[in-house]
Tab-separated table of C-alpha atoms and ligand atoms in Angstrom:
chain	number	residue	atom	x	y	z
A	17	MET	CA	-17.719	-21.247	12.020
A	18	LYS	CA	-16.762	-19.020	9.102
A	19	ASN	CA	-19.803	-17.252	7.705
A	20	THR	CA	-19.183	-15.922	4.230
A	21	ASP	CA	-21.330	-14.316	1.604
A	22	THR	CA	-20.711	-11.929	-1.248
A	23	HIS	CA	-22.318	-9.002	0.576
A	24	GLY	CA	-20.101	-8.940	3.647
A	25	SER	CA	-21.535	-11.224	6.280
A	26	ILE	CA	-21.210	-10.231	9.907
A	27	ILE	CA	-20.264	-12.697	12.598
A	28	PRO	CA	-21.492	-11.275	15.917
A	29	SER	CA	-19.134	-11.886	18.789
A	30	ASN	CA	-21.578	-14.131	20.650
A	31	SER	CA	-21.492	-16.672	17.791
A	32	TYR	CA	-17.726	-16.772	17.944
A	33	LYS	CA	-17.200	-19.341	20.690
A	34	GLU	CA	-13.711	-20.700	19.986
A	35	PRO	CA	-10.620	-18.572	19.548
A	36	ALA	CA	-8.967	-18.927	16.142
A	37	PRO	CA	-6.312	-21.660	16.228
A	38	ILE	CA	-2.897	-20.334	17.105
A	39	THR	CA	-0.195	-22.172	15.239
A	40	ASP	CA	2.827	-19.989	15.957
A	41	LYS	CA	3.669	-19.811	19.653
A	42	GLU	CA	4.547	-16.128	19.245
A	43	ASN	CA	1.912	-14.972	16.774
A	44	PRO	CA	0.739	-11.332	17.039
A	45	PHE	CA	-2.656	-12.129	18.521
A	46	GLU	CA	-1.154	-14.292	21.226
A	47	SER	CA	1.479	-11.634	21.964
A	48	MET	CA	-1.227	-8.957	22.227
A	49	MET	CA	-3.332	-11.133	24.562
A	50	GLU	CA	-0.373	-11.835	26.861
A	51	ARG	CA	0.185	-8.115	27.393
A	52	PHE	CA	-3.559	-7.500	27.723
A	53	ASP	CA	-3.846	-10.226	30.389
A	54	HIS	CA	-0.864	-8.860	32.300
A	55	ALA	CA	-2.286	-5.318	32.357
A	56	ALA	CA	-5.832	-6.538	33.132
A	57	LYS	CA	-4.516	-8.482	36.130
A	58	ILE	CA	-2.673	-5.452	37.531
A	59	LEU	CA	-5.792	-3.318	37.022
A	60	GLY	CA	-7.966	-5.989	38.680
A	61	LEU	CA	-10.308	-5.746	35.703
A	62	ASP	CA	-13.819	-7.050	36.335
A	63	GLN	CA	-14.212	-10.476	34.646
A	64	GLY	CA	-17.211	-9.327	32.572
A	65	ILE	CA	-15.357	-6.271	31.292
A	66	TYR	CA	-12.302	-8.431	30.613
A	67	ASN	CA	-14.420	-10.740	28.453
A	68	TYR	CA	-16.002	-7.778	26.669
A	69	LEU	CA	-12.672	-6.137	25.812
A	70	LYS	CA	-10.900	-9.346	24.878
A	71	ASN	CA	-13.252	-10.175	22.005
A	72	PRO	CA	-13.786	-8.078	18.889
A	73	VAL	CA	-17.312	-6.663	18.651
A	74	LYS	CA	-17.556	-7.572	14.980
A	75	GLN	CA	-15.639	-9.859	12.614
A	76	ILE	CA	-16.492	-9.816	8.952
A	77	ILE	CA	-15.298	-12.163	6.251
A	78	THR	CA	-16.451	-11.364	2.762
A	79	SER	CA	-15.975	-12.831	-0.713
A	80	ILE	CA	-14.799	-10.416	-3.371
A	81	PRO	CA	-15.383	-11.724	-6.895
A	82	ILE	CA	-13.796	-9.662	-9.630
A	83	ILE	CA	-13.258	-10.000	-13.349
A	84	MET	CA	-9.535	-10.252	-13.988
A	85	ASP	CA	-7.844	-8.739	-17.039
A	86	HIS	CA	-7.785	-12.176	-18.702
A	87	GLY	CA	-11.610	-12.210	-18.608
A	88	GLY	CA	-12.026	-14.908	-15.934
A	89	ILE	CA	-13.496	-14.434	-12.457
A	90	GLU	CA	-11.301	-14.657	-9.370
A	91	VAL	CA	-12.659	-14.604	-5.826
A	92	PHE	CA	-10.643	-12.970	-3.035
A	93	GLU	CA	-11.277	-13.121	0.698
A	94	GLY	CA	-11.645	-9.801	2.528
A	95	TYR	CA	-11.730	-9.107	6.259
A	96	ARG	CA	-12.759	-6.315	8.591
A	97	VAL	CA	-12.465	-6.742	12.328
A	98	ILE	CA	-13.895	-4.093	14.624
A	99	HIS	CA	-12.310	-4.713	17.966
A	100	ASN	CA	-14.065	-1.977	19.906
A	101	ASP	CA	-16.102	1.176	19.355
A	102	ILE	CA	-16.636	2.313	22.935
A	103	LEU	CA	-14.572	5.516	22.553
A	104	GLY	CA	-15.994	6.401	19.124
A	105	PRO	CA	-16.163	5.219	15.503
A	106	SER	CA	-13.668	2.450	14.822
A	107	LYS	CA	-10.485	3.336	12.984
A	108	GLY	CA	-7.865	1.201	11.304
A	109	GLY	CA	-5.969	0.415	8.142
A	110	ILE	CA	-6.633	-1.954	5.278
A	111	ARG	CA	-3.795	-4.171	4.054
A	112	TYR	CA	-3.425	-6.264	0.914
A	113	ALA	CA	-1.088	-9.258	1.291
A	114	PRO	CA	-1.066	-13.008	0.611
A	115	ASP	CA	-0.776	-13.882	4.311
A	116	VAL	CA	-3.619	-11.681	5.599
A	117	ASN	CA	-5.691	-13.738	8.054
A	118	LEU	CA	-8.335	-13.284	10.726
A	119	ASP	CA	-5.962	-13.803	13.658
A	120	GLU	CA	-3.644	-11.066	12.422
A	121	MET	CA	-6.616	-8.731	11.843
A	122	LYS	CA	-7.844	-9.352	15.396
A	123	ALA	CA	-4.477	-8.437	16.923
A	124	LEU	CA	-4.069	-5.357	14.745
A	125	ALA	CA	-7.642	-4.198	15.465
A	126	ALA	CA	-7.099	-4.505	19.223
A	127	TRP	CA	-3.823	-2.589	18.969
A	128	MET	CA	-5.768	0.219	17.261
A	129	THR	CA	-8.202	0.381	20.193
A	130	TRP	CA	-5.337	0.707	22.678
A	131	LYS	CA	-3.424	3.156	20.451
A	132	CYS	CA	-6.376	5.543	20.100
A	133	SER	CA	-7.009	5.363	23.824
A	134	ILE	CA	-3.363	6.191	24.688
A	135	VAL	CA	-3.111	9.258	22.465
A	136	GLY	CA	-6.538	10.448	23.572
A	137	ILE	CA	-8.432	10.444	20.294
A	138	PRO	CA	-12.166	9.619	20.160
A	139	PHE	CA	-11.891	6.438	18.085
A	140	GLY	CA	-12.207	2.711	18.608
A	141	GLY	CA	-10.053	0.127	16.867
A	142	ALA	CA	-10.445	-1.829	13.633
A	143	LYS	CA	-8.362	-3.455	10.937
A	144	GLY	CA	-9.127	-4.934	7.547
A	145	GLY	CA	-7.478	-6.571	4.621
A	146	ILE	CA	-7.735	-8.712	1.543
A	147	LYS	CA	-5.803	-11.927	1.030
A	148	CYS	CA	-4.186	-11.246	-2.343
A	149	ASP	CA	-0.835	-10.610	-3.980
A	150	PRO	CA	-1.066	-7.061	-5.321
A	151	SER	CA	2.392	-7.375	-6.934
A	152	LYS	CA	0.820	-9.853	-9.376
A	153	MET	CA	-2.270	-7.726	-10.115
A	154	SER	CA	-2.820	-4.871	-12.558
A	155	LYS	CA	-3.921	-1.432	-11.350
A	156	GLY	CA	-7.357	-2.075	-12.871
A	157	GLU	CA	-7.721	-5.388	-11.010
A	158	ILE	CA	-6.716	-3.747	-7.715
A	159	GLU	CA	-9.203	-0.937	-8.320
A	160	ARG	CA	-12.068	-3.369	-9.059
A	161	MET	CA	-11.173	-5.448	-5.989
A	162	THR	CA	-11.062	-2.322	-3.782
A	163	ARG	CA	-14.391	-1.020	-5.074
A	164	ARG	CA	-16.132	-4.396	-4.671
A	165	PHE	CA	-14.740	-4.758	-1.129
A	166	THR	CA	-16.033	-1.249	-0.325
A	167	SER	CA	-19.428	-2.062	-1.739
A	168	ASN	CA	-19.546	-5.227	0.426
A	169	MET	CA	-18.710	-3.024	3.433
A	170	LEU	CA	-21.258	-0.252	2.832
A	171	ASP	CA	-23.133	-1.087	6.027
A	172	VAL	CA	-19.911	-1.149	8.019
A	173	PHE	CA	-17.863	1.828	6.790
A	174	GLY	CA	-19.010	5.375	7.495
A	175	PRO	CA	-17.577	8.610	8.923
A	176	ASP	CA	-19.473	8.010	12.173
A	177	LYS	CA	-19.074	4.233	12.142
A	178	ASP	CA	-15.849	2.786	10.817
A	179	ILE	CA	-13.090	4.703	9.036
A	180	PRO	CA	-10.419	2.860	7.017
A	181	ALA	CA	-6.887	4.108	6.285
A	182	PRO	CA	-3.904	2.809	4.290
A	183	ASP	CA	-1.714	0.004	5.577
A	184	MET	CA	0.635	-2.512	3.962
A	185	ASN	CA	0.338	-2.362	0.138
A	186	THR	CA	-2.503	0.139	0.157
A	187	ASN	CA	-2.041	3.865	-0.341
A	188	GLU	CA	-3.665	7.238	-1.075
A	189	GLN	CA	-5.061	5.900	-4.357
A	190	THR	CA	-6.726	2.960	-2.595
A	191	MET	CA	-8.339	5.396	-0.143
A	192	ALA	CA	-9.529	7.588	-3.044
A	193	TRP	CA	-11.273	4.551	-4.618
A	194	ILE	CA	-12.916	3.631	-1.297
A	195	MET	CA	-14.083	7.233	-0.786
A	196	ASP	CA	-15.422	7.458	-4.326
A	197	THR	CA	-17.271	4.119	-4.185
A	198	TYR	CA	-18.809	4.981	-0.815
A	199	SER	CA	-19.776	8.464	-2.078
A	200	MET	CA	-21.418	7.022	-5.226
A	201	HIS	CA	-23.678	4.894	-3.044
A	202	THR	CA	-24.538	7.620	-0.525
A	203	LYS	CA	-25.100	10.145	-3.372
A	204	ARG	CA	-22.862	12.775	-1.810
A	205	THR	CA	-19.127	13.321	-1.550
A	206	GLU	CA	-18.162	11.877	1.826
A	207	LYS	CA	-14.526	12.747	2.472
A	208	ALA	CA	-14.419	11.729	6.132
A	209	VAL	CA	-15.141	8.043	5.381
A	210	VAL	CA	-11.417	7.342	4.945
A	211	THR	CA	-8.156	8.979	6.009
A	212	GLY	CA	-4.794	8.928	4.283
A	213	LYS	CA	-6.372	10.338	1.106
A	214	PRO	CA	-4.560	12.539	-1.419
A	215	SER	CA	-4.630	16.155	-0.137
A	216	ILE	CA	-6.651	17.225	-3.182
A	217	LEU	CA	-9.472	14.987	-1.873
A	218	GLY	CA	-9.300	16.268	1.709
A	219	GLY	CA	-6.212	14.443	2.961
A	220	SER	CA	-4.300	16.158	5.749
A	221	LEU	CA	-0.930	17.742	5.216
A	222	GLY	CA	1.671	15.809	7.181
A	223	ARG	CA	-0.269	12.504	7.222
A	224	ARG	CA	2.294	10.608	5.140
A	225	GLU	CA	5.125	11.557	7.501
A	226	ALA	CA	3.063	11.377	10.714
A	227	THR	CA	4.019	7.893	11.908
A	228	GLY	CA	7.747	8.465	11.377
A	229	ARG	CA	7.464	11.911	12.972
A	230	GLY	CA	5.788	10.340	16.018
A	231	VAL	CA	8.583	7.744	16.207
A	232	MET	CA	11.156	10.552	16.165
A	233	ILE	CA	9.301	12.532	18.873
A	234	VAL	CA	9.081	9.626	21.341
A	235	SER	CA	12.626	8.479	20.541
A	236	VAL	CA	13.994	11.917	21.433
A	237	SER	CA	11.921	11.889	24.670
A	238	ALA	CA	13.351	8.479	25.578
A	239	LEU	CA	16.927	9.559	24.790
A	240	ASN	CA	16.392	12.575	27.046
A	241	LYS	CA	15.101	10.288	29.833
A	242	LEU	CA	18.367	8.346	29.633
A	243	SER	CA	20.321	11.632	29.521
A	244	ILE	CA	21.597	10.898	26.013
A	245	ASN	CA	21.944	13.990	23.832
A	246	PRO	CA	20.394	13.118	20.410
A	247	LYS	CA	23.434	14.733	18.797
A	248	ASN	CA	25.627	12.062	20.415
A	249	ALA	CA	23.190	9.225	19.827
A	250	ILE	CA	23.644	6.284	17.457
A	251	ALA	CA	20.643	4.624	15.816
A	252	VAL	CA	19.796	1.596	13.670
A	253	ILE	CA	16.615	1.373	11.623
A	254	GLN	CA	15.084	-1.814	10.256
A	255	GLY	CA	12.761	-1.217	7.270
A	256	PHE	CA	13.055	1.723	4.907
A	257	GLY	CA	9.452	2.194	3.779
A	258	ASN	CA	7.110	4.924	4.934
A	259	VAL	CA	7.782	4.618	8.676
A	260	GLY	CA	11.474	3.666	8.509
A	261	SER	CA	12.573	6.250	5.951
A	262	VAL	CA	10.707	9.162	7.585
A	263	SER	CA	11.978	8.143	11.053
A	264	ALA	CA	15.506	8.005	9.599
A	265	SER	CA	15.210	11.446	7.956
A	266	LEU	CA	13.802	13.158	11.025
A	267	LEU	CA	16.231	11.513	13.458
A	268	HIS	CA	19.063	12.498	11.099
A	269	GLU	CA	17.743	16.097	11.236
A	270	GLN	CA	17.958	15.882	15.049
A	271	GLY	CA	21.657	15.059	14.725
A	272	VAL	CA	21.341	11.329	15.461
A	273	ARG	CA	24.031	9.222	13.726
A	274	ILE	CA	22.322	6.373	11.860
A	275	ILE	CA	24.784	3.526	11.317
A	276	GLY	CA	22.502	0.719	10.104
A	277	LEU	CA	19.571	0.515	7.695
A	278	SER	CA	17.687	-2.304	6.015
A	279	ASP	CA	14.895	-3.228	3.667
A	280	ILE	CA	13.522	-6.508	2.338
A	281	ASN	CA	16.599	-6.882	0.083
A	282	GLY	CA	19.190	-6.664	2.861
A	283	ALA	CA	20.924	-4.459	5.410
A	284	ILE	CA	23.716	-1.900	5.143
A	285	TYR	CA	26.193	-0.547	7.693
A	286	ASN	CA	28.367	2.566	7.892
A	287	LYS	CA	30.061	3.201	11.229
A	288	ASN	CA	30.384	6.937	10.476
A	289	GLY	CA	26.663	7.336	9.915
A	290	PHE	CA	24.592	7.615	6.747
A	291	ASN	CA	23.778	10.813	4.925
A	292	ILE	CA	20.042	10.071	4.878
A	293	PRO	CA	19.034	12.514	2.080
A	294	GLU	CA	21.676	10.819	-0.097
A	295	VAL	CA	20.346	7.362	0.831
A	296	LEU	CA	16.799	8.510	-0.022
A	297	GLU	CA	18.008	9.636	-3.443
A	298	HIS	CA	19.608	6.229	-4.018
A	299	VAL	CA	16.377	4.444	-3.058
A	300	GLU	CA	14.336	6.782	-5.265
A	301	LYS	CA	16.553	5.877	-8.260
A	302	ASN	CA	17.120	2.176	-7.560
A	303	GLY	CA	13.997	1.158	-5.645
A	304	SER	CA	16.046	-0.323	-2.788
A	305	LEU	CA	18.968	0.225	-0.411
A	306	LYS	CA	20.870	-2.488	-2.263
A	307	ASN	CA	24.214	-1.422	-3.796
A	308	TYR	CA	24.301	1.850	-1.856
A	309	PRO	CA	27.975	2.661	-2.400
A	310	LYS	CA	29.115	4.094	0.947
A	311	ALA	CA	28.240	1.062	3.062
A	312	ASP	CA	29.088	-2.523	3.978
A	313	GLU	CA	26.445	-5.173	3.421
A	314	ILE	CA	25.398	-7.055	6.541
A	315	SER	CA	22.615	-9.521	7.336
A	316	ASN	CA	19.300	-8.567	8.908
A	317	GLU	CA	20.344	-10.501	12.048
A	318	GLU	CA	23.606	-8.559	12.286
A	319	LEU	CA	21.713	-5.281	11.839
A	320	LEU	CA	19.492	-5.930	14.844
A	321	GLU	CA	22.514	-6.847	16.945
A	322	LEU	CA	24.534	-3.672	16.247
A	323	ASN	CA	25.785	-1.691	19.222
A	324	CYS	CA	23.646	1.474	19.361
A	325	ASP	CA	21.557	3.749	21.589
A	326	LEU	CA	18.332	3.463	19.597
A	327	LEU	CA	16.929	0.606	17.529
A	328	VAL	CA	13.835	1.332	15.426
A	329	PRO	CA	12.196	-1.824	14.052
A	330	ALA	CA	9.991	-0.348	11.295
A	331	ALA	CA	9.447	-3.304	8.974
A	332	LYS	CA	7.069	-5.977	10.199
A	333	GLU	CA	5.882	-8.210	13.034
A	334	ASP	CA	7.939	-10.624	15.125
A	335	GLN	CA	11.452	-9.406	14.386
A	336	ILE	CA	12.653	-9.452	17.998
A	337	THR	CA	11.835	-12.790	19.586
A	338	SER	CA	13.217	-15.115	22.240
A	339	HIS	CA	15.666	-16.303	19.550
A	340	ASN	CA	17.547	-13.014	19.202
A	341	ALA	CA	16.455	-10.677	22.065
A	342	HIS	CA	19.411	-11.688	24.281
A	343	LYS	CA	21.847	-10.633	21.503
A	344	LEU	CA	20.572	-7.047	21.192
A	345	LYS	CA	23.008	-4.285	22.201
A	346	CYS	CA	20.784	-1.200	22.050
A	347	ARG	CA	19.597	0.910	25.015
A	348	ILE	CA	16.202	1.935	23.575
A	349	ILE	CA	13.821	0.263	21.138
A	350	ALA	CA	11.191	2.489	19.478
A	351	GLU	CA	8.680	0.184	17.814
A	352	GLY	CA	7.796	1.844	14.509
A	353	ALA	CA	6.232	-1.388	13.229
A	354	ASN	CA	3.206	-3.054	14.788
A	355	GLY	CA	4.145	-6.049	16.928
A	356	PRO	CA	7.873	-6.266	16.089
A	357	THR	CA	8.638	-7.729	19.552
A	358	SER	CA	7.125	-10.967	20.780
A	359	ALA	CA	5.818	-11.289	24.337
A	360	ASN	CA	8.576	-13.799	25.161
A	361	ALA	CA	11.213	-11.304	24.030
A	362	ASP	CA	9.761	-8.624	26.343
A	363	ASN	CA	10.994	-10.438	29.458
A	364	ILE	CA	14.501	-10.806	28.035
A	365	LEU	CA	14.653	-7.121	27.051
A	366	GLN	CA	13.448	-6.109	30.502
A	367	GLU	CA	16.166	-8.216	32.149
A	368	LYS	CA	18.738	-6.571	29.886
A	369	GLY	CA	17.469	-3.121	30.935
A	370	ILE	CA	16.499	-2.094	27.399
A	371	LEU	CA	13.819	0.612	27.385
A	372	VAL	CA	11.108	-0.410	24.893
A	373	ILE	CA	8.748	2.298	23.611
A	374	PRO	CA	5.837	0.049	22.650
A	375	ASP	CA	4.203	0.121	19.225
A	376	ILE	CA	0.879	1.298	20.626
A	377	LEU	CA	2.657	4.493	21.682
A	378	ALA	CA	5.613	4.780	19.293
A	379	ASN	CA	3.696	4.477	16.014
A	380	ALA	CA	0.510	6.258	17.130
A	381	GLY	CA	1.468	9.413	15.191
A	382	GLY	CA	-0.213	8.017	12.077
A	383	VAL	CA	-3.623	7.522	13.630
A	384	THR	CA	-3.307	10.875	15.415
A	385	VAL	CA	-2.950	12.772	12.137
A	386	SER	CA	-5.664	10.533	10.648
A	387	TYR	CA	-7.870	11.913	13.400
A	388	PHE	CA	-6.780	15.454	12.426
A	389	GLU	CA	-7.721	14.620	8.819
A	390	TRP	CA	-11.174	13.404	9.862
A	391	VAL	CA	-11.697	16.583	11.930
A	392	GLN	CA	-10.604	18.814	9.010
A	393	ASP	CA	-12.850	16.943	6.530
A	394	ARG	CA	-15.827	17.355	8.834
A	395	MET	CA	-15.109	21.061	9.366
A	396	GLY	CA	-14.301	21.646	5.711
A	397	TYR	CA	-11.436	23.779	6.955
A	398	PHE	CA	-7.844	22.695	6.454
A	399	TRP	CA	-4.827	23.276	8.662
A	400	THR	CA	-1.308	24.345	7.718
A	401	LEU	CA	1.541	21.844	7.976
A	402	PRO	CA	3.171	23.632	10.961
A	403	LEU	CA	-0.163	23.485	12.817
A	404	VAL	CA	-0.559	19.740	12.114
A	405	ASN	CA	3.011	19.032	13.253
A	406	GLU	CA	2.724	21.204	16.361
A	407	ARG	CA	-0.502	19.468	17.458
A	408	LEU	CA	0.989	16.053	16.712
A	409	GLU	CA	4.061	16.849	18.793
A	410	ARG	CA	1.935	18.015	21.697
A	411	MET	CA	-0.203	14.857	21.685
A	412	MET	CA	2.770	12.484	21.316
A	413	ASP	CA	4.658	14.267	24.108
A	414	GLU	CA	1.629	14.050	26.412
A	415	ALA	CA	1.106	10.380	25.579
A	416	PHE	CA	4.771	9.613	26.284
A	417	ILE	CA	4.596	11.377	29.665
A	418	ASN	CA	1.355	9.587	30.597
A	419	VAL	CA	2.708	6.164	29.645
A	420	TYR	CA	5.924	6.836	31.545
A	421	LYS	CA	3.964	7.867	34.649
A	422	SER	CA	1.734	4.794	34.407
A	423	ALA	CA	4.813	2.521	34.137
A	424	GLU	CA	6.359	4.195	37.197
A	425	GLN	CA	3.128	4.034	39.200
A	426	TYR	CA	2.694	0.290	38.651
A	427	ASN	CA	6.420	-0.491	38.506
A	428	VAL	CA	6.119	-2.153	35.099
A	429	THR	CA	7.609	-1.748	31.618
A	430	LEU	CA	6.474	1.086	29.341
A	431	ARG	CA	4.545	-1.519	27.332
A	432	ILE	CA	2.502	-2.765	30.269
A	433	GLY	CA	2.171	0.830	31.497
A	434	ALA	CA	0.727	1.733	28.088
A	435	TYR	CA	-1.704	-1.193	28.126
A	436	ILE	CA	-2.828	-0.297	31.669
A	437	LEU	CA	-3.477	3.297	30.633
A	438	ALA	CA	-5.339	2.280	27.474
A	439	ILE	CA	-7.445	-0.510	28.973
A	440	ASP	CA	-8.340	1.543	32.050
A	441	LYS	CA	-9.741	4.373	29.918
A	442	VAL	CA	-11.800	2.083	27.673
A	443	ALA	CA	-13.036	0.073	30.686
A	444	LYS	CA	-14.065	3.243	32.580
A	445	THR	CA	-15.922	4.537	29.493
A	446	LEU	CA	-17.655	1.170	29.104
A	447	LYS	CA	-18.729	1.194	32.760
A	448	ILE	CA	-20.253	4.667	32.425
A	449	ARG	CA	-21.996	3.819	29.146
A	450	GLY	CA	-23.216	0.530	30.633
A	451	ILE	CA	-24.218	-2.632	28.838
A	452	TYR	CA	-27.308	-2.209	26.668
A	453	ALA	CA	-29.657	-5.130	26.932
B	14	NAD	P1	6.155	-0.029	3.965
B	14	NAD	O1	5.625	-1.136	3.127
B	14	NAD	O2	6.169	1.362	3.440
B	14	NAD	O3	7.671	-0.365	4.421
B	14	NAD	C1	8.084	-1.583	4.958
B	14	NAD	C2	9.614	-1.641	4.852
B	14	NAD	O4	10.078	-2.794	5.522
B	14	NAD	C3	10.125	-1.729	3.424
B	14	NAD	O5	11.322	-1.001	3.305
B	14	NAD	C4	10.422	-3.215	3.267
B	14	NAD	O6	11.401	-3.470	2.259
B	14	NAD	C5	10.941	-3.515	4.637
B	14	NAD	N1	10.907	-4.928	5.012
B	14	NAD	C6	9.912	-5.827	4.830
B	14	NAD	N2	10.287	-7.016	5.316
B	14	NAD	C7	11.525	-6.854	5.834
B	14	NAD	C8	12.438	-7.705	6.485
B	14	NAD	N3	12.149	-8.993	6.688
B	14	NAD	N4	13.630	-7.200	6.895
B	14	NAD	C9	13.932	-5.901	6.700
B	14	NAD	N5	13.103	-5.035	6.075
B	14	NAD	C10	11.927	-5.516	5.649
B	14	NAD	O7	5.346	-0.122	5.338
B	14	NAD	P2	5.188	0.998	6.445
B	14	NAD	O8	3.956	1.757	6.202
B	14	NAD	O9	6.492	1.701	6.633
B	14	NAD	O10	4.894	0.068	7.723
B	14	NAD	C11	5.929	-0.605	8.429
B	14	NAD	C12	5.370	-1.090	9.740
B	14	NAD	O11	4.849	0.016	10.466
B	14	NAD	C13	4.205	-2.094	9.660
B	14	NAD	O12	4.297	-2.960	10.765
B	14	NAD	C14	2.967	-1.221	9.805
B	14	NAD	O13	1.846	-1.944	10.280
B	14	NAD	C15	3.486	-0.227	10.820
B	14	NAD	N6	2.762	1.037	10.862
B	14	NAD	C16	2.653	1.836	9.775
B	14	NAD	C17	1.971	3.029	9.864
B	14	NAD	C18	1.891	3.994	8.698
B	14	NAD	O14	1.337	5.096	8.886
B	14	NAD	N7	2.424	3.669	7.552
B	14	NAD	C19	1.330	3.396	11.067
B	14	NAD	C20	1.460	2.566	12.179
B	14	NAD	C21	2.177	1.381	12.058
């Protein structure tokens, strides 16, 4: 079934007859499909359109041979899944990690389609990655791997076709290498082929903070819905990377008391609330939250179970599952991470009356400012930071209101309301475009 060559082979969807095996009962792809099915049923989606939207339009697996620093050749496996490009060029991050796999890419690509649809930006959804352990590779090896992957993807990437962005273990530098490699081949500087670039190369101001800023905006909206003044609110944040640390800073600025924080090395608790700028300084110096002096150490499990108004899972997938959902004591969950809650956990959270702001809404700030970056690159005219933030706030606020209305109209959770909204828009666009044959 797997079709691999060194130039980036394409597996058209019609040759992909069997779904990838699902080993974990609550894996991200299965979780995504459960929500999709639920929303599709409520919408009464036509069976043909259901089949169209369920399958990615393109799945690419490519071999990436590179010469390592020791002189030998190593071959890595790279992926790009384009879930859908009905609304516009596909958009989605590239991650480097040892456990990258096709199933994960498919779920993440579909989430991108729904995310773009919800916030009203003219993009489809994609995701890519390379199975590798970047912590064991030199900068030169990572650069060669990135450039070879880009060269394998020359027919796929493009400012009007498919636009990568950073994700786990990739950053502004990775995007600069992709942009440069692509530009070398097209014989012109093509800034709009990636987003999340350094600002000197056409990156947008505010892009780095955009996802966390979006999380803060929707969290404040949700607190307001429950008549909780942010200044009296208590929050817990899991993950202190890009999304977690920016969410923490901006919520702290809103007066929210943050009593729990965590990263891969452990969790910390301070019932009086953390001084987030001080915590950021500690992390800057020590590389981790560990040994932060004004805190008690607790386990990751204990962190998630703290009594609070707002819980922001901003680390990774599958953190809230049927195993721990019944122990949660928060009133709102704002999903900074992609897929932190399994489909089984959704039912438990609903029974407990916890308001979940789903990932496809809560963390859509990143792709929204990526869209702003693409627009600015194409205009060759760059916006000020206040303008970027003001436009982001407006789009996140509108998306929150629309998702809320959809949930009320169909009497479902915000998550299913968000899926209904997203799928309905893509399905309507598909109907009008028609099926080319
Ligand atoms: P990051 O690598 O900057 O940060 C991840 C953080 O989570 C780190 O602090 C890490 O130590 C911590 N972590 C990892 N495993 C953990 C565990 N088991 N328990 C507690 N903490 C753990 O990544 P990021 O960019 O902040 O992304 C986090 C999540 O948000 C991912 O799911 C990503 O897909 C999603 N997301 C990111 C963006 C973005 O713009 N960066 C946009 C949308 C969604």
